[in-house]
Every structure is written in structure tokens, then in C-alpha cells.
């Protein structure tokens, strides 16, 4: 399917002009109400508003097409979790999971961060930002540091909670092999799969943050779609539809995997013991995370499905009066996009790539599945990078 999508995209006779989100304002300057040309002194027109070359009919068609396609991408994995008759083969699901990881990483780097850079370095806001061109990178880094600190705090609370519940405290090991043996039994399985006080698991937390960032980005994509001139609506609709389909699949896949390790991570005293660094057996149990209901997964997919149409509806409603060169608009979108990019990159690299490729489950797969997973991830990133030429 991904190969078909890439071929179909290449078959459309589109111009080489990019349709990236931030560049839409440059194209709209030729279609807004009133004089859109720069003054003789080449000063930017920061009061530009409204679009005259506009087709409400095409916009409405695009609205429903994008919503439908995004819904397919998000709901297929979730429905497959609920109804076994719709579930894909296990190996295919495993490979498509890594395809989704590539999509998420490429979305952050190709589709979200560049527009943030364009928004915050627009001539209409550069003076307000102190003529400092690296604000997008600063915000991007702050988002990564925030995610790292948050996960550290959550993990520390988890460990302290477990120590209080079990009376078992981890003490420094005397030898490196003790550390390795002890870590194999405790670090990955129990910390990442468990929860804080029987509540939300780290896996669920990273999934919800992932969806929140993608939803914010989707709203800006929809807003851009709703503010697109008539002659570019069809091409952008096609590109955004593929964008939403693949991104939706990545989100749906993560939602459908919220309970993947639920039963595996329920550690009982009678059947699971860990070895302390001095080789003394200890019963070590974590508080299991609350199992995520199918209703929560369904609502998560629904949120993604309606995020882009929500922004699209706002764009259509304001297309005749909206000041798309307003400094407050540009700064707000720039900050949100930079934050989203930073969080998505952290989630993709730390919570997805690092964990999935280092898991025992992945290492126990056949070499064919392992190699296919690498290729699928690279291909997912490549597909979204290709779509980045148009959307």
C-alpha cells in the first residue's frame, strides 16, 4: 500500500513549488483581498488578509475526503485489536509497527519543524523575536529536555512506589556482571510496563503525548487547507490525504498496542522472582497499569480523525477575513509546531526506536523479520519525506 501511495503521488502533474504549511502565506499574498504586493521598499505586507480566488465547493469535498481517509488510517489498527476477524497477521503487524515509527520520526523532522522555523523567522515577526533566528531550535530542545525530565520524575516515583510497597530497595552492585544480570530482570520489563500507583503506564503516557502533538499539528494542517486558494486545493488535498492516512495508521497502531504487554507485566510473587546483586532471591512486584479500554482507544482514533477537519473548518470560516500574516498567529503556530516537533522526536527515538529494537521480543524474532522491520522503518520515513514535497 505504501508503495502504491508513493507511485500515485509521483503520477500527479504537480508543480515543483512546495506546498509546505508555512509557505502557504507566501502563495496567499497573490490571492488576498486588496493589494498584496510588497511596497517599493520591499517591506513585508503584514496586514494581508482574506482570499478571493477561493472555491468553497472544493474545500467541502476536501474536508470530507481528508476526514474519511484519516479515519481509515486511525481506526483499522484499533478495530483489528477489538475484532479478531479484522486482525492482520502477527508478522505483518510487527513490520507495520516499524513502518509507523518511521512515519512519526519523518513527520516531526520533515513536516513539523521546518514550518516552525518559517513561522518564527517570518519578516513580520523577526523584529518581535529579537532578530534571533534560532528560536525554533531553542524551543525544540526545551521540548526534548521537558520530556526527559518528566520521564525521569515519573520513573523515580514509580521506583519509590515499588520500594514502599515491597520493602525491596535496589542497592549498588559489587560487580559489573551483577548489574547486567539484575538489569535484565528488572529495568525494561518492570519499569516501562508498570504504572505509578496502578494508574497510567509509561507506554500509555508516551502514546497520549504522541497523539496530542500529532493532533496539534493536524489542526494547523487543516487550517492551512482551509486557507488554500482554488488553484492549489486539489493537489494539497491529495497530499494531505496521504499524509493523514499514514500518520493515522501510526497513531492507530500505538493506540491498539496500549495493552500489548499488560498481562506480560503483571508480576506475581508466586511465579516471578528477581535476583539481587548479591544473588539473594527477592520477590519483586510492580503495581500493574490499569488496562486501557477499547472505548479509550476508539476515542483516541476519533480525536485524530477530527483534528484536521476541525482546523479545516476554522480556515473555511475565516478565509475572507483571516489575517494570516498576523504576528500573534505566526508566533503561536511557530511555538506549537516547534514544541510538537521536539516531543515527537523524543518519543520516536527514546520511547519507540530505542525500546522496540532493544526488546527481547524483537531480538527473538527471525532474522527475516528483523531485517524487514529495519527496511519498513526506513521506508515509512521515506514515504513521509516524499509527501513533504507537497504537504
Short mmCIF file of C-alpha atoms in Angstrom, two decimals:
data_model
loop_
_atom_site.label_atom_id
_atom_site.label_comp_id
_atom_site.label_asym_id
_atom_site.label_seq_id
_atom_site.Cartn_x
_atom_site.Cartn_y
_atom_site.Cartn_z
CA UNK A 1 0.00 0.00 0.00
CA UNK A 2 2.77 2.42 0.88
CA UNK A 3 4.48 1.66 -2.44
CA UNK A 4 1.21 2.31 -4.26
CA UNK A 5 0.81 5.60 -2.41
CA UNK A 6 4.27 6.77 -3.39
CA UNK A 7 3.72 5.84 -7.04
CA UNK A 8 0.34 7.56 -7.09
CA UNK A 9 1.79 10.73 -5.64
CA UNK A 10 4.52 10.80 -8.27
CA UNK A 11 1.95 10.33 -11.03
CA UNK A 12 0.18 13.61 -10.34
CA UNK A 13 1.31 16.52 -12.56
CA UNK A 14 2.10 18.95 -9.78
CA UNK A 15 4.48 21.84 -9.95
CA UNK A 16 7.81 21.77 -8.21
CA UNK A 17 6.64 24.51 -5.91
CA UNK A 18 6.44 23.27 -2.34
CA UNK A 19 3.13 23.22 -0.51
CA UNK A 20 4.61 23.18 2.99
CA UNK A 21 2.43 24.69 5.68
CA UNK A 22 4.37 27.85 6.39
CA UNK A 23 4.82 28.69 2.72
CA UNK A 24 1.07 28.97 2.24
CA UNK A 25 1.12 32.60 3.36
CA UNK A 26 3.55 33.46 0.59
CA UNK A 27 1.22 31.99 -2.02
CA UNK A 28 -1.84 33.56 -0.47
CA UNK A 29 -0.33 37.01 -0.84
CA UNK A 30 -1.25 36.80 -4.51
CA UNK A 31 -4.88 35.93 -3.73
CA UNK A 32 -5.93 38.01 -0.70
CA UNK A 33 -8.36 40.89 -0.75
CA UNK A 34 -6.75 44.18 -1.69
CA UNK A 35 -3.22 44.95 -2.72
CA UNK A 36 -0.92 42.01 -1.98
CA UNK A 37 2.25 43.33 -3.49
CA UNK A 38 5.21 44.43 -1.45
CA UNK A 39 5.89 48.10 -1.28
CA UNK A 40 8.64 49.72 -3.25
CA UNK A 41 10.88 49.46 -0.21
CA UNK A 42 10.30 45.67 -0.18
CA UNK A 43 8.83 45.79 3.33
CA UNK A 44 6.62 42.79 4.17
CA UNK A 45 2.85 43.18 3.95
CA UNK A 46 1.91 42.14 7.48
CA UNK A 47 -1.72 43.22 7.22
CA UNK A 48 -2.60 40.84 4.38
CA UNK A 49 -5.93 39.10 4.92
CA UNK A 50 -8.63 37.31 3.01
CA UNK A 51 -8.60 35.11 -0.12
CA UNK A 52 -10.62 35.94 -3.23
CA UNK A 53 -9.61 33.04 -5.50
CA UNK A 54 -11.47 30.52 -3.35
CA UNK A 55 -13.73 27.51 -4.04
CA UNK A 56 -16.00 26.54 -1.16
CA UNK A 57 -17.20 23.50 -3.12
CA UNK A 58 -13.68 22.08 -3.48
CA UNK A 59 -12.99 22.88 0.15
CA UNK A 60 -16.05 20.93 1.32
CA UNK A 61 -15.09 17.94 -0.83
CA UNK A 62 -11.56 18.08 0.58
CA UNK A 63 -12.98 18.36 4.11
CA UNK A 64 -14.83 15.04 3.91
CA UNK A 65 -12.15 13.23 1.90
CA UNK A 66 -9.41 14.10 4.41
CA UNK A 67 -11.62 13.20 7.38
CA UNK A 68 -12.58 9.85 5.83
CA UNK A 69 -9.02 8.89 4.85
CA UNK A 70 -7.61 9.91 8.24
CA UNK A 71 -10.31 7.85 9.93
CA UNK A 72 -9.39 4.77 7.90
CA UNK A 73 -5.75 5.09 8.93
CA UNK A 74 -6.52 5.50 12.63
CA UNK A 75 -9.36 3.00 13.00
CA UNK A 76 -8.04 0.00 11.06
CA UNK A 77 -5.47 -0.98 13.76
CA UNK A 78 -7.90 -0.21 16.61
CA UNK A 79 -10.73 -2.25 15.10
CA UNK A 80 -8.25 -5.06 14.45
CA UNK A 81 -7.49 -5.09 18.19
CA UNK A 82 -11.18 -5.40 19.08
CA UNK A 83 -12.32 -7.82 16.39
CA UNK A 84 -10.02 -10.75 15.61
CA UNK A 85 -11.63 -11.31 12.21
CA UNK A 86 -10.22 -7.93 11.11
CA UNK A 87 -6.79 -8.52 12.62
CA UNK A 88 -3.81 -8.70 10.29
CA UNK A 89 -1.17 -11.47 10.53
CA UNK A 90 1.18 -11.04 13.50
CA UNK A 91 4.35 -10.68 11.44
CA UNK A 92 2.72 -8.09 9.18
CA UNK A 93 1.57 -6.11 12.21
CA UNK A 94 5.10 -6.25 13.62
CA UNK A 95 6.59 -4.90 10.38
CA UNK A 96 3.91 -2.23 10.00
CA UNK A 97 4.65 -1.09 13.56
CA UNK A 98 8.15 -0.10 12.48
CA UNK A 99 6.74 1.47 9.33
CA UNK A 100 4.71 3.67 11.69
CA UNK A 101 7.81 4.59 13.71
CA UNK A 102 9.48 5.83 10.53
CA UNK A 103 6.38 7.87 9.73
CA UNK A 104 6.34 9.53 13.15
CA UNK A 105 10.03 10.47 13.04
CA UNK A 106 9.80 11.78 9.48
CA UNK A 107 6.64 13.74 10.32
CA UNK A 108 8.45 15.57 13.11
CA UNK A 109 11.55 16.40 11.07
CA UNK A 110 10.08 16.95 7.60
CA UNK A 111 6.54 18.18 8.24
CA UNK A 112 6.56 19.97 11.59
CA UNK A 113 9.94 21.53 12.35
CA UNK A 114 10.53 23.36 9.00
CA UNK A 115 7.18 25.22 9.20
CA UNK A 116 8.02 26.22 12.78
CA UNK A 117 11.27 27.70 11.50
CA UNK A 118 9.43 29.57 8.75
CA UNK A 119 6.74 30.89 11.09
CA UNK A 120 9.15 32.22 13.72
CA UNK A 121 11.54 33.70 11.15
CA UNK A 122 8.86 35.37 9.07
CA UNK A 123 9.71 39.05 8.35
CA UNK A 124 6.52 40.05 10.16
CA UNK A 125 7.70 38.57 13.48
CA UNK A 126 11.50 38.61 13.29
CA UNK A 127 11.68 42.01 14.97
CA UNK A 128 9.44 40.86 17.81
CA UNK A 129 11.67 37.83 18.37
CA UNK A 130 14.80 39.92 18.83
CA UNK A 131 16.12 39.13 15.35
CA UNK A 132 17.25 35.77 16.76
CA UNK A 133 16.89 33.12 14.06
CA UNK A 134 17.38 30.08 16.28
CA UNK A 135 14.21 30.32 18.39
CA UNK A 136 12.71 27.23 16.72
CA UNK A 137 15.76 25.17 17.69
CA UNK A 138 15.68 26.51 21.25
CA UNK A 139 12.01 25.60 21.67
CA UNK A 140 12.68 22.23 20.04
CA UNK A 141 15.43 21.48 22.59
CA UNK A 142 13.32 22.69 25.52
CA UNK A 143 10.59 20.26 24.50
CA UNK A 144 13.10 17.39 24.48
CA UNK A 145 14.52 18.40 27.87
CA UNK A 146 10.98 18.67 29.26
CA UNK A 147 10.15 15.15 28.07
CA UNK A 148 13.37 13.75 29.50
CA UNK A 149 12.87 15.42 32.89
CA UNK A 150 9.22 14.37 33.02
CA UNK A 151 10.03 10.73 32.31
CA UNK A 152 12.83 10.77 34.88
CA UNK A 153 10.48 12.13 37.55
CA UNK A 154 7.76 9.63 36.66
CA UNK A 155 10.22 6.73 36.72
CA UNK A 156 11.63 7.87 40.08
CA UNK A 157 8.13 7.97 41.53
CA UNK A 158 7.47 4.51 40.13
CA UNK A 159 10.61 3.04 41.70
CA UNK A 160 9.92 4.72 45.05
CA UNK A 161 6.35 3.44 44.97
CA UNK A 162 7.52 -0.11 44.31
CA UNK A 163 10.11 0.06 47.09
CA UNK A 164 7.46 1.30 49.53
CA UNK A 165 5.03 -1.45 48.51
CA UNK A 166 7.52 -4.34 48.54
CA UNK A 167 10.18 -3.24 51.00
CA UNK A 168 12.75 -4.02 48.32
CA UNK A 169 15.37 -1.37 47.60
CA UNK A 170 17.95 -1.59 44.86
CA UNK A 171 21.47 -1.39 46.31
CA UNK A 172 24.70 -0.77 44.42
CA UNK A 173 26.16 -3.90 42.85
CA UNK A 174 29.69 -5.04 43.57
CA UNK A 175 30.47 -6.35 40.11
CA UNK A 176 29.53 -5.30 36.61
CA UNK A 177 28.10 -8.75 35.81
CA UNK A 178 25.74 -8.38 38.76
CA UNK A 179 24.48 -5.13 37.33
CA UNK A 180 23.91 -6.73 33.93
CA UNK A 181 22.08 -9.74 35.36
CA UNK A 182 19.96 -7.61 37.64
CA UNK A 183 19.09 -5.11 34.91
CA UNK A 184 17.91 -7.86 32.58
CA UNK A 185 15.29 -8.90 35.11
CA UNK A 186 14.10 -5.51 36.27
CA UNK A 187 14.80 -2.46 34.18
CA UNK A 188 12.99 -2.80 30.88
CA UNK A 189 10.04 -5.03 31.67
CA UNK A 190 9.03 -3.70 35.04
CA UNK A 191 9.61 0.00 34.67
CA UNK A 192 8.29 0.58 31.18
CA UNK A 193 5.28 -1.69 31.54
CA UNK A 194 4.28 -0.72 35.06
CA UNK A 195 2.42 2.28 36.31
CA UNK A 196 2.51 4.85 39.02
CA UNK A 197 0.11 3.79 41.73
CA UNK A 198 -1.85 1.48 39.44
CA UNK A 199 -2.63 4.37 37.13
CA UNK A 200 -1.35 5.31 33.69
CA UNK A 201 1.63 3.38 32.35
CA UNK A 202 4.66 4.99 30.73
CA UNK A 203 3.67 3.34 27.48
CA UNK A 204 0.22 4.94 27.66
CA UNK A 205 1.68 8.30 28.67
CA UNK A 206 4.03 8.39 25.68
CA UNK A 207 1.18 7.33 23.39
CA UNK A 208 -1.13 10.09 24.64
CA UNK A 209 1.62 12.70 24.32
CA UNK A 210 2.31 11.43 20.82
CA UNK A 211 -1.34 11.81 19.85
CA UNK A 212 -1.60 15.25 21.46
CA UNK A 213 1.35 16.54 19.42
CA UNK A 214 0.08 14.99 16.20
CA UNK A 215 -3.40 16.42 16.87
CA UNK A 216 -1.99 19.93 17.33
CA UNK A 217 -0.05 19.56 14.11
CA UNK A 218 -3.13 18.21 12.34
CA UNK A 219 -5.14 21.28 13.33
CA UNK A 220 -2.55 23.55 11.73
CA UNK A 221 -2.60 21.33 8.62
CA UNK A 222 -6.38 21.68 8.49
CA UNK A 223 -6.17 25.43 8.98
CA UNK A 224 -3.75 25.63 6.08
CA UNK A 225 -6.06 23.51 3.94
CA UNK A 226 -8.99 25.80 4.69
CA UNK A 227 -6.97 28.86 3.66
CA UNK A 228 -5.76 27.43 0.35
CA UNK A 229 -6.58 29.22 -2.95
CA UNK A 230 -8.72 27.39 -5.51
CA UNK A 231 -5.93 26.50 -7.94
CA UNK A 232 -3.97 24.64 -5.23
CA UNK A 233 -6.80 22.98 -3.30
CA UNK A 234 -6.92 19.69 -5.23
CA UNK A 235 -3.18 18.99 -5.14
CA UNK A 236 -2.90 19.86 -1.46
CA UNK A 237 -5.96 17.71 -0.69
CA UNK A 238 -4.32 14.66 -2.30
CA UNK A 239 -1.04 15.20 -0.46
CA UNK A 240 -2.73 15.85 2.91
CA UNK A 241 -4.92 12.76 2.45
CA UNK A 242 -1.88 10.51 2.10
CA UNK A 243 -0.24 12.36 4.98
CA UNK A 244 -3.28 11.70 7.20
CA UNK A 245 -3.59 8.07 6.10
CA UNK A 246 -0.03 7.07 7.01
CA UNK A 247 0.12 9.24 10.11
CA UNK A 248 -3.28 7.89 11.18
CA UNK A 249 -2.04 4.35 10.86
CA UNK A 250 0.94 5.15 13.10
CA UNK A 251 -1.38 6.64 15.74
CA UNK A 252 -3.89 3.80 15.48
CA UNK A 253 -1.11 1.25 15.80
CA UNK A 254 0.15 2.85 19.00
CA UNK A 255 -3.38 3.03 20.42
CA UNK A 256 -4.02 -0.64 19.61
CA UNK A 257 -0.82 -1.60 21.46
CA UNK A 258 -1.64 0.10 24.75
CA UNK A 259 -2.48 -3.28 26.30
CA UNK A 260 0.10 -5.30 24.40
CA UNK A 261 2.23 -6.05 27.46
CA UNK A 262 -0.47 -5.72 30.10
CA UNK A 263 -0.69 -9.38 31.02
CA UNK A 264 3.05 -9.89 30.48
CA UNK A 265 3.85 -7.19 33.03
CA UNK A 266 1.57 -8.48 35.78
CA UNK A 267 4.30 -9.91 38.01
CA UNK A 268 3.12 -12.23 40.74
CA UNK A 269 5.06 -13.22 43.81
CA UNK A 270 4.46 -16.93 43.31
CA UNK A 271 5.88 -17.19 39.80
CA UNK A 272 8.38 -14.37 39.31
CA UNK A 273 11.45 -13.67 41.36
CA UNK A 274 14.43 -11.44 40.73
CA UNK A 275 17.98 -11.85 41.83
CA UNK A 276 19.54 -9.08 43.84
CA UNK A 277 23.15 -8.14 43.15
CA UNK A 278 24.30 -10.48 45.94
CA UNK A 279 22.37 -13.37 44.33
CA UNK A 280 19.73 -13.41 47.07
CA UNK A 281 16.28 -14.01 45.57
CA UNK A 282 13.68 -11.35 46.19
CA UNK A 283 10.06 -11.25 45.34
CA UNK A 284 9.64 -8.05 43.36
CA UNK A 285 6.26 -6.91 42.10
CA UNK A 286 5.19 -3.73 40.44
CA UNK A 287 1.78 -2.21 40.51
CA UNK A 288 0.20 -3.19 37.19
CA UNK A 289 -1.15 -0.45 34.97
CA UNK A 290 -4.87 -0.09 34.52
CA UNK A 291 -5.89 -1.85 31.35
CA UNK A 292 -6.88 0.61 28.64
CA UNK A 293 -10.45 0.10 27.47
CA UNK A 294 -11.43 -0.25 23.83
CA UNK A 295 -13.54 2.87 24.34
CA UNK A 296 -10.41 4.90 25.13
CA UNK A 297 -8.69 3.57 22.01
CA UNK A 298 -11.77 4.38 19.94
CA UNK A 299 -11.92 7.93 21.32
CA UNK A 300 -8.21 8.37 20.61
CA UNK A 301 -8.72 7.39 16.97
CA UNK A 302 -11.78 9.65 16.80
CA UNK A 303 -9.75 12.59 18.13
CA UNK A 304 -7.18 12.13 15.39
CA UNK A 305 -9.87 11.72 12.74
CA UNK A 306 -11.49 15.07 13.61
CA UNK A 307 -8.35 17.12 14.40
CA UNK A 308 -7.58 18.11 10.80
CA UNK A 309 -11.25 18.74 9.87
CA UNK A 310 -11.54 20.97 12.95
CA UNK A 311 -8.73 23.20 11.71
CA UNK A 312 -10.10 22.93 8.18
CA UNK A 313 -13.50 24.22 9.32
CA UNK A 314 -11.87 27.19 11.05
CA UNK A 315 -9.92 28.01 7.91
CA UNK A 316 -13.03 27.87 5.71
CA UNK A 317 -14.99 30.06 8.12
CA UNK A 318 -12.28 32.72 8.27
CA UNK A 319 -10.90 32.59 4.73
CA UNK A 320 -12.29 36.01 3.75
CA UNK A 321 -11.14 37.92 6.83
CA UNK A 322 -8.33 35.91 8.42
CA UNK A 323 -5.06 37.79 8.89
CA UNK A 324 -2.61 35.01 8.10
CA UNK A 325 0.32 37.44 8.39
CA UNK A 326 -0.61 38.49 11.92
CA UNK A 327 2.43 38.28 14.24
CA UNK A 328 0.37 36.66 17.00
CA UNK A 329 -0.84 33.98 14.57
CA UNK A 330 2.65 33.28 13.24
CA UNK A 331 4.27 33.16 16.68
CA UNK A 332 1.55 30.91 18.13
CA UNK A 333 1.79 28.39 15.31
CA UNK A 334 5.59 28.54 15.31
CA UNK A 335 5.85 27.79 19.03
CA UNK A 336 3.28 24.98 18.87
CA UNK A 337 4.97 23.38 15.86
CA UNK A 338 8.45 23.58 17.44
CA UNK A 339 7.17 22.07 20.70
CA UNK A 340 5.36 19.31 18.83
CA UNK A 341 8.44 18.51 16.75
CA UNK A 342 10.66 18.22 19.84
CA UNK A 343 8.22 15.98 21.69
CA UNK A 344 7.65 13.75 18.66
CA UNK A 345 11.38 13.33 18.02
CA UNK A 346 11.94 12.37 21.67
CA UNK A 347 9.05 9.91 21.65
CA UNK A 348 10.16 8.40 18.34
CA UNK A 349 13.81 7.96 19.32
CA UNK A 350 13.52 7.10 23.03
CA UNK A 351 10.10 5.54 23.57
CA UNK A 352 9.75 3.82 20.21
CA UNK A 353 13.04 3.09 18.42
CA UNK A 354 15.23 2.52 21.48
CA UNK A 355 12.69 0.38 23.31
CA UNK A 356 11.38 -1.64 20.38
CA UNK A 357 14.76 -2.54 18.91
CA UNK A 358 16.23 -3.45 22.31
CA UNK A 359 13.25 -5.52 23.46
CA UNK A 360 13.57 -9.29 23.95
CA UNK A 361 10.57 -9.76 21.70
CA UNK A 362 12.32 -8.11 18.76
CA UNK A 363 15.60 -9.95 19.36
CA UNK A 364 13.73 -13.26 19.44
CA UNK A 365 12.20 -12.61 16.02
CA UNK A 366 13.68 -14.30 12.98
CA UNK A 367 16.41 -12.51 11.04
CA UNK A 368 13.96 -12.01 8.18
CA UNK A 369 11.50 -10.17 10.43
CA UNK A 370 14.29 -8.11 11.99
CA UNK A 371 15.67 -7.01 8.62
CA UNK A 372 12.16 -6.37 7.32
CA UNK A 373 11.47 -4.18 10.36
CA UNK A 374 14.51 -2.01 9.64
CA UNK A 375 13.53 -1.69 5.99
CA UNK A 376 9.91 -0.88 6.90
CA UNK A 377 11.01 1.90 9.25
CA UNK A 378 13.27 3.43 6.61
CA UNK A 379 10.53 3.13 4.01
CA UNK A 380 7.97 4.78 6.30
CA UNK A 381 10.32 7.71 6.82
CA UNK A 382 10.98 7.91 3.07
CA UNK A 383 7.28 7.96 2.18
CA UNK A 384 6.57 10.86 4.54
CA UNK A 385 9.67 12.67 3.30
CA UNK A 386 8.36 12.31 -0.25
CA UNK A 387 4.93 13.62 0.73
CA UNK A 388 6.74 16.56 2.32
CA UNK A 389 7.29 17.89 -1.20
CA UNK A 390 3.58 18.69 -1.41
CA UNK A 391 2.30 18.94 2.18
#
